[in-house]
Coordinates of C-alpha atoms in Angstrom, one line a residue:
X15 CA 40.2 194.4 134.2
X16 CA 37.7 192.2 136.3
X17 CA 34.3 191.5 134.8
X18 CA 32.6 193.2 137.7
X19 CA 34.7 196.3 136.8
X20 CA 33.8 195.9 132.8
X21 CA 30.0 195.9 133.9
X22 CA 30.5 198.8 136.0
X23 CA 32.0 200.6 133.1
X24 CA 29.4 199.5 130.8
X25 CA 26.7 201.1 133.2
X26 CA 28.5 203.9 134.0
X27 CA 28.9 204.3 130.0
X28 CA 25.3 203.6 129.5
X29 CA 24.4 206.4 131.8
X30 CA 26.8 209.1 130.3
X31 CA 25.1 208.5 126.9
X32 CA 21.7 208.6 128.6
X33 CA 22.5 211.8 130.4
X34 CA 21.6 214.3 128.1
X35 CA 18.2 212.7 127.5
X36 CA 17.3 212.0 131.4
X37 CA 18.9 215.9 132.3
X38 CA 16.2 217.0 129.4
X39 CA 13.1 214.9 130.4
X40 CA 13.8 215.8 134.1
X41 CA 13.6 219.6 133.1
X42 CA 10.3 219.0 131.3
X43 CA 8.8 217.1 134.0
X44 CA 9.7 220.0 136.0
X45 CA 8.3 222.3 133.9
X46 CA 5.4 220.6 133.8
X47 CA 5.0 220.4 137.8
X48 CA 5.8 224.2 138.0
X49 CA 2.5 224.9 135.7
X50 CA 0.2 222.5 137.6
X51 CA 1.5 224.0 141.1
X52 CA 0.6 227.7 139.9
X53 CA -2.5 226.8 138.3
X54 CA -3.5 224.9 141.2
X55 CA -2.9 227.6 143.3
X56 CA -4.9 229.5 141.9
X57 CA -8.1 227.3 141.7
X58 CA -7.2 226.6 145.4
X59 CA -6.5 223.4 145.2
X60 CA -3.1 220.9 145.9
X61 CA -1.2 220.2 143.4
X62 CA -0.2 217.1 145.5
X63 CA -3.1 215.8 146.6
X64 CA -3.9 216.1 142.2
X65 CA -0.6 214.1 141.8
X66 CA -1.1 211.4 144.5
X67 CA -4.7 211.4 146.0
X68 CA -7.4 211.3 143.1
X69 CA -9.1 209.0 141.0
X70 CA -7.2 205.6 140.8
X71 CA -4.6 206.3 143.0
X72 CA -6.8 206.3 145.8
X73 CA -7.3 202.7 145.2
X74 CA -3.5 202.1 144.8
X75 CA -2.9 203.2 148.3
X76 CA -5.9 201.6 149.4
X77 CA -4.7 198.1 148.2
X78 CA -1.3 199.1 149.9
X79 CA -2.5 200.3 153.0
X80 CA -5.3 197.8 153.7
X81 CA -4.7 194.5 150.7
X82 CA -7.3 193.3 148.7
X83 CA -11.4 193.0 149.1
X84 CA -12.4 196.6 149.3
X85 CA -15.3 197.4 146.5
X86 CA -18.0 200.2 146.1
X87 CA -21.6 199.3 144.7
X88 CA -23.2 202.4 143.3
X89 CA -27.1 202.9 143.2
X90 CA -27.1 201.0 139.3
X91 CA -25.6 197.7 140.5
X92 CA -22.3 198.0 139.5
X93 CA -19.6 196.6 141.8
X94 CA -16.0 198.6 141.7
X95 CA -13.4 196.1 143.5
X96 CA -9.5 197.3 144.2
X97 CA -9.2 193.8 142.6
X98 CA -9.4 195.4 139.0
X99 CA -5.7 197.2 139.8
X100 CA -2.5 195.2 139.4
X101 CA -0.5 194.7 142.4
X102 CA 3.4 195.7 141.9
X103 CA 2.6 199.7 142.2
X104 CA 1.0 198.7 146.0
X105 CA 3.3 196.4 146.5
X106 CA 5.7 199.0 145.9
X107 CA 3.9 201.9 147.8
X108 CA 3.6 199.6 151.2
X109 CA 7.7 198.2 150.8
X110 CA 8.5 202.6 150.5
X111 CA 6.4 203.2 153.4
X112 CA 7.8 200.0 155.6
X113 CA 11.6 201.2 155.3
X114 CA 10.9 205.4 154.9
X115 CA 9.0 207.6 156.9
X116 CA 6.8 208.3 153.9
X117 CA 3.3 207.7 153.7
X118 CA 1.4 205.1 151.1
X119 CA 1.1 208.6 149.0
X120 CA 4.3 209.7 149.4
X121 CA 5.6 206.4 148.5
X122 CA 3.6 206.0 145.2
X123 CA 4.2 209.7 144.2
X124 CA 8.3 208.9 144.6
X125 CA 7.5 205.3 142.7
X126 CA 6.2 207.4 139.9
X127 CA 8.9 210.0 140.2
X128 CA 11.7 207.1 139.9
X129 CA 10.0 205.2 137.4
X130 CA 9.7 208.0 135.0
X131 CA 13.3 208.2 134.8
X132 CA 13.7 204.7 134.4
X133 CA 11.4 204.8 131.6
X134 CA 12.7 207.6 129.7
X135 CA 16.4 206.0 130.1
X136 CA 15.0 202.5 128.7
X137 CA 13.3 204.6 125.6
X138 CA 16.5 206.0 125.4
X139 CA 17.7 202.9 125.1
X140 CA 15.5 201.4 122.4
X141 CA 15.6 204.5 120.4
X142 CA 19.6 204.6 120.4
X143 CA 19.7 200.8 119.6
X144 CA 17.8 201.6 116.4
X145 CA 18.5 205.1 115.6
X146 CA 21.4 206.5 117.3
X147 CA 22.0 208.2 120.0
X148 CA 20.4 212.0 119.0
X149 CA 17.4 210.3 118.2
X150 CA 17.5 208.8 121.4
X151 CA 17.6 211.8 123.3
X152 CA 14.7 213.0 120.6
X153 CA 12.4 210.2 121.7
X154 CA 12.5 211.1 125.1
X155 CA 11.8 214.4 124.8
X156 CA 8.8 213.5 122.6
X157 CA 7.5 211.3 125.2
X158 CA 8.1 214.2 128.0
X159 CA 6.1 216.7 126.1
X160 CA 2.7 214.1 125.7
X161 CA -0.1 216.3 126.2
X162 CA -1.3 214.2 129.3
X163 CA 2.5 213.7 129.7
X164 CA 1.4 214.9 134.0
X165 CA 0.4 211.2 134.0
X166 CA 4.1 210.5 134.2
X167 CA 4.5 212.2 137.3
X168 CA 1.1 210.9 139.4
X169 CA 0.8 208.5 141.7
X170 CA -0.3 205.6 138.8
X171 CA 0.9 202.4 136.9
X172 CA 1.8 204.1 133.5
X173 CA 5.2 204.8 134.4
X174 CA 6.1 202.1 136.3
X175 CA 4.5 199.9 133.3
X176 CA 6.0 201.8 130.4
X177 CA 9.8 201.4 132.7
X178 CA 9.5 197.4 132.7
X179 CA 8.0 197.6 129.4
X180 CA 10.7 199.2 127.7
X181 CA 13.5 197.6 129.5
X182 CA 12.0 194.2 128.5
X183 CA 12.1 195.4 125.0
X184 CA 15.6 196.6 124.7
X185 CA 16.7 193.2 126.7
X186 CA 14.6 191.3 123.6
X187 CA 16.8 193.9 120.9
X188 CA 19.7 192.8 122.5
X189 CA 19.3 189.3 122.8
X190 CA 18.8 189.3 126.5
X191 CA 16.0 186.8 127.2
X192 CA 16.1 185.8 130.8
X193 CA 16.0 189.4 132.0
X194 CA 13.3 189.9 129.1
X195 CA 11.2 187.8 130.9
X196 CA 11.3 188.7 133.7
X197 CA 10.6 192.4 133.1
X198 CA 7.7 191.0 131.1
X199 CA 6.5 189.2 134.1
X200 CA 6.7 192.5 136.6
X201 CA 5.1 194.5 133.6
X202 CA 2.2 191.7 134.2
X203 CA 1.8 193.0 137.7
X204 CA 1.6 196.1 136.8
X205 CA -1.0 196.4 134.6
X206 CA -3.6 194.2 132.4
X207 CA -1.7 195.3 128.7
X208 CA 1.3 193.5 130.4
X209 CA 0.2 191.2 127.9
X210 CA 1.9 193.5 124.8
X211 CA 5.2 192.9 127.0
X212 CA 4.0 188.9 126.7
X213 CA 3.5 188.7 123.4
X214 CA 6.4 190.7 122.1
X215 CA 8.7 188.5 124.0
X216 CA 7.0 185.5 122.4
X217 CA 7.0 186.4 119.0
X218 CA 10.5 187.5 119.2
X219 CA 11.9 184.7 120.8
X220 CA 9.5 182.0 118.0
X221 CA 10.8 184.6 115.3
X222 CA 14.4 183.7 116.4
X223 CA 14.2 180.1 116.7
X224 CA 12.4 180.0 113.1
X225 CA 15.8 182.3 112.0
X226 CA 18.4 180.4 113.3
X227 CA 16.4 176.9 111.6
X228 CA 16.2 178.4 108.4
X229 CA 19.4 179.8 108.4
X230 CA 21.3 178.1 105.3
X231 CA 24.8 177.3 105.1
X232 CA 27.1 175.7 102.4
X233 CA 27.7 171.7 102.2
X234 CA 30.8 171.4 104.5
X235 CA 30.1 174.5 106.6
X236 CA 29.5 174.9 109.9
X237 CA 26.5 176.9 111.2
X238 CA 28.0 180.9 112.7
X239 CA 29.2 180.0 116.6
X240 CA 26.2 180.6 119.0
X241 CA 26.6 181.2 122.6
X242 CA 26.0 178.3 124.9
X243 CA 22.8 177.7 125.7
X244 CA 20.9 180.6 124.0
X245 CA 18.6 178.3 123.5
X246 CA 17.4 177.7 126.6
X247 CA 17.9 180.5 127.8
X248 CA 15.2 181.7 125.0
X249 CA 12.8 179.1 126.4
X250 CA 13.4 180.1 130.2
X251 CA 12.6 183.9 128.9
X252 CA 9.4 182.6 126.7
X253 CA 8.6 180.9 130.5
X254 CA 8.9 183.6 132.8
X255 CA 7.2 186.2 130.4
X256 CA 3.7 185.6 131.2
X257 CA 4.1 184.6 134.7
X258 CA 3.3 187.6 136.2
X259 CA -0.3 188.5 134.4
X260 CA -1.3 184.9 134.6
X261 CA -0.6 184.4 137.9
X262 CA -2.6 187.5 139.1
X263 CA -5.6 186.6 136.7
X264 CA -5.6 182.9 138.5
X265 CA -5.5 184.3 141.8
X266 CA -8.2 186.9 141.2
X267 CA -10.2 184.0 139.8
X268 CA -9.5 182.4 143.1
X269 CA -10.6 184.2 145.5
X270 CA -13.7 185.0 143.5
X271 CA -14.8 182.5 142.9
X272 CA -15.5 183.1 139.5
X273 CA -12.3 180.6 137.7
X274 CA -9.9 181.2 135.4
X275 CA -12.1 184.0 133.6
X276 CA -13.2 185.7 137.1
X277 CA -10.8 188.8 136.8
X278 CA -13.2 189.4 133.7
X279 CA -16.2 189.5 136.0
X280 CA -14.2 191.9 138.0
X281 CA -13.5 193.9 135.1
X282 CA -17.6 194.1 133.9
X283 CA -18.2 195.5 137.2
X284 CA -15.9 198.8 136.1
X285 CA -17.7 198.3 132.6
X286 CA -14.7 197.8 131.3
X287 CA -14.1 195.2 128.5
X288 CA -13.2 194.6 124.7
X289 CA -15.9 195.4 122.5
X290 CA -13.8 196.3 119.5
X291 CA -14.4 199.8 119.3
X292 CA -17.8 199.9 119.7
X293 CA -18.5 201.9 122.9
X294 CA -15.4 204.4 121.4
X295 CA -17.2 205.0 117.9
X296 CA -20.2 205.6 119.3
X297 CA -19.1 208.0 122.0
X298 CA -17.2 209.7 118.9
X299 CA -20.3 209.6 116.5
X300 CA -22.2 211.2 119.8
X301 CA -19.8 213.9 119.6
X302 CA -21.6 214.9 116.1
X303 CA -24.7 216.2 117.7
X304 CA -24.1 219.5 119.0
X305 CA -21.6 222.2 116.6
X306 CA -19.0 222.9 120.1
X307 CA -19.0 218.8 120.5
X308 CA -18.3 218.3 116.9
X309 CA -15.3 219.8 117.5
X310 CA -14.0 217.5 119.8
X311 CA -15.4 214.6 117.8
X312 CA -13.0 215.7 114.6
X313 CA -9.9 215.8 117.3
X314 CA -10.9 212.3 118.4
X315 CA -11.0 211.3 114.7
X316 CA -7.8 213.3 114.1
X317 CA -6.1 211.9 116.9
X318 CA -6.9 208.3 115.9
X319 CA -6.1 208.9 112.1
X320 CA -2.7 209.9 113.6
X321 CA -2.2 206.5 115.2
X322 CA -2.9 204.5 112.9
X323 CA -0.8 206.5 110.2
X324 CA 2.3 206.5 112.5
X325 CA 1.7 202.7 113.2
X326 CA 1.7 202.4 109.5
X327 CA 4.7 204.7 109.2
X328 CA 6.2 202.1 111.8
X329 CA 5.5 198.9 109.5
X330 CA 7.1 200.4 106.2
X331 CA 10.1 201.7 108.5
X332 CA 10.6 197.5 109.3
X333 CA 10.1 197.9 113.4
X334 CA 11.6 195.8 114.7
X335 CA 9.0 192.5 115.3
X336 CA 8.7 192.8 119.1
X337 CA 8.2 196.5 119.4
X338 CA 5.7 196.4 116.5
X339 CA 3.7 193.7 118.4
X340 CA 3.9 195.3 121.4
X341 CA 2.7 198.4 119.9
X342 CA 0.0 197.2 118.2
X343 CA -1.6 195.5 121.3
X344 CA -1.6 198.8 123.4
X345 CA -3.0 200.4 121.0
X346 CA -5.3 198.3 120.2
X347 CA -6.3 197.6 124.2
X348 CA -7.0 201.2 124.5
X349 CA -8.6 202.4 121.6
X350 CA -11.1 199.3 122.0
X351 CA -11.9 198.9 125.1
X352 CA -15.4 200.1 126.7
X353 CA -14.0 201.5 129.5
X354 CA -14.1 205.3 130.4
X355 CA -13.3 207.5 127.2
X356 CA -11.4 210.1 129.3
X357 CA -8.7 207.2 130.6
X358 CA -7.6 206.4 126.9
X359 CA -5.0 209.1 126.0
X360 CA -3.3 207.9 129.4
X361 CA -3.9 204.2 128.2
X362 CA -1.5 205.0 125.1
X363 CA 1.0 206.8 126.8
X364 CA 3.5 203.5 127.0
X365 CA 3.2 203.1 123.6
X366 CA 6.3 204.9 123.0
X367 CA 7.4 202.8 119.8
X368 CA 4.9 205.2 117.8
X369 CA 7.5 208.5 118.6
X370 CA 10.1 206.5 117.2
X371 CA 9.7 208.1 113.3
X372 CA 9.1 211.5 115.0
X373 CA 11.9 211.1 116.7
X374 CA 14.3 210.4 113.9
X375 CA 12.2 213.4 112.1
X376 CA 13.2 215.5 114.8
X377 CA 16.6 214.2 115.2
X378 CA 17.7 215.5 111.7
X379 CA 17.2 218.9 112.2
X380 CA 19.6 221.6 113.7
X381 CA 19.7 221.8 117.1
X382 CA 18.9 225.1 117.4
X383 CA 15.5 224.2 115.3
X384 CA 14.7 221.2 117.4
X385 CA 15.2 223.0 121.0
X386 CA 12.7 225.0 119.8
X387 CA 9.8 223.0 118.4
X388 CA 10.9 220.8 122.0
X389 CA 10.6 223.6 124.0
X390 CA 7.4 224.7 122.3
X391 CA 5.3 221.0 123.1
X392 CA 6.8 221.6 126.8
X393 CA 5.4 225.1 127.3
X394 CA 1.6 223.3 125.5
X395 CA 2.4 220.3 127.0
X396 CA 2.9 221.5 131.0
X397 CA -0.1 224.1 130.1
X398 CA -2.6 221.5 128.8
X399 CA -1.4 219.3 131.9
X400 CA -2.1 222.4 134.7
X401 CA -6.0 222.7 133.0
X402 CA -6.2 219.1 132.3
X403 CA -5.8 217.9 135.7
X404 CA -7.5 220.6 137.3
X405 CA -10.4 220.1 135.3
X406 CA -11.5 216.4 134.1
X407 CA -7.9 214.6 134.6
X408 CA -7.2 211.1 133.6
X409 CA -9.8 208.6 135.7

């Protein structure tokens, strides 16, 4: 047998495993779509034109159609530049509607559709590396039945992101550094918390290096066999990584005018940035002021409790390094950041690493049990996604 044919039976191996999780996330999504089309319908609107012409991917296919330099100034001074969205998703949308008859839409919507698949097969991935395969398939379904879990099938960057993201993380489990860079660098053109991506593969790779030094062996021994040049091919990885976010961040700075810091500027101008939490607490505390918005404001605090506890559940189960990094920074990027409330359940929705415990929960009960607490969240899950998207929707 020829290499070529052992890495054609590796992927073909790779996807049999997979099936069973990609089979049951595709009938999810499906599920999912089914709700929003009926609901829409009966509000009179498109479930399309939900899925691929609202909020930010409007400015997607914008930047594809048309490139950079388009902005908005409302009436209170603030300045809304396409420059604020990443550029692989366009870049993506205009390549799909060179070589297809599809439209900039069209193209994002089938972007989004492809990615998702690609992102539950690299959960997969993860989660079998770890766990097995059952909880594997578990993950994905947790991840399918999100309550904004729609947001995997618009035209945006969250699926596209969590795709590279995961991918780049399995390639770090598995020792794979050159291709982990490089998915950490297209993760950096996707969106601004390409950085996670960054950083995981950078503490990884510094984790392994500090490993293999401290690694002791008897007088007279020699050190386990290595593969030639893992080394540097752990550098060229730690290289690439940050390529991608750092080049886009220059360029934006650029053609700004505004330096090394101007994609910041063009950031303030969405009143988006880090303030810790502040902006997030006091929209929560604000909640507190009216009995029907208190109720929201204890699901906020719920919801965040819930986060932090499964991040903590995550530590004491020894994560993995990279994924706990990785983690950590979405999380962290989303919950505080001042940027639109109503955006931050989408913002967490590649921080997959968090389903892991659930997933291994779910994964030791009988099937029978587990099909039906799965197919429970699907039926709430495609609901809350119909009304959810008809009504407020992820800005």
């Amino acid at each position: 047998m020829t290499d070529l044919d052992t890495h054609s039976a590796d992927r073909s191996g790779a996807l049999r495993r997979a099936a069973p999780a990609l089979l049951g996330y595709a009938a999810v999504r499906a599920l999912g779509l089914l709700a929003l089309a009926l609901w829409s319908a009966a509000r009179d609107k498109s479930a399309y034109t939900l899925l691929t012409a609202r909020w930010d991917s409007l400015w997607y296919t914008r930047v594809a159609e048309l490139g950079y330099g388009y902005e908005v100034r409302l009436p209170n001074g603030d300045v809304h530049s396409n420059l604020a969205f990443f550029p692989l998703l366009p870049w993506l949308e205009r390549l799909g509607a060179a070589v297809t008859p599809l439209s900039y839409a069209d193209a994002g919507f089938v972007v989004s559709l492809l990615a998702s698949l690609a992102a539950a097969w690299g959960i997969f991935a993860v989660a079998e590396h770890l766990h097995g395969r059952r909880a594997g398939v578990c993950a994905v379904l947790l991840w399918a039945v999100l309550p904004v879990a729609v947001v995997q099938s618009m035209a945006y960057s969250e699926s596209l992101f969590t795709a590279l993201a995961a991918w780049s993380l399995y390639a770090v489990l598995t020792g794979r550094w050159v291709t982990a860079g490089t998915l950490a660098a297209l993760a950096g053109l996707t969106r601004p918390v390409g950085l996670a991506v960054t950083a995981a593969v950078w503490v990884a790779a510094v984790a392994a290096f500090v490993r293999i030094r401290s690694d002791a062996v008897p007088d007279g021994a020699h050190r386990p066999e290595r593969a030639p040049g893992d080394g540097a091919r752990r550098v060229l990885g730690m290289l690439l990584a940050p390529l991608g976010a750092a080049g886009y961040v220059l360029w934006v700075g650029h053609r700004t005018g505004g330096g090394p810091l101007g994609y910041l500027d063009v950031q303030a101008g969405w009143r988006n940035g880090f303030d810790g939490g502040a902006a997030f607490a006091r929209f929560v505390a604000g909640k507190f002021t009216s009995f029907p918005g208190a109720l929201a404001g204890v699901g906020l605090i719920v919801g965040v409790a819930l986060l932090v506890w499964l991040y903590v559940v995550c530590v004491r189960r020894r994560q993995p390094l990279a994924l706990l990094v990785y983690t950590g920074l979405v999380v962290v990027l989303a919950l505080c950041a001042s940027s639109y409330f109503g955006s931050k359940p989408r913002l967490l929705l590649p921080a997959f690493p968090l389903l892991l415990p659930l997933a291994v929960a779910l994964a030791r009960l009988r099937t029978p049990r587990s099909a039906l607490v799965v197919g429970g969240l699907a039926v709430v899950s495609a609901v809350y996604g119909a009304f959810w998207l008809n009504g407020s929707g992820p800005p």
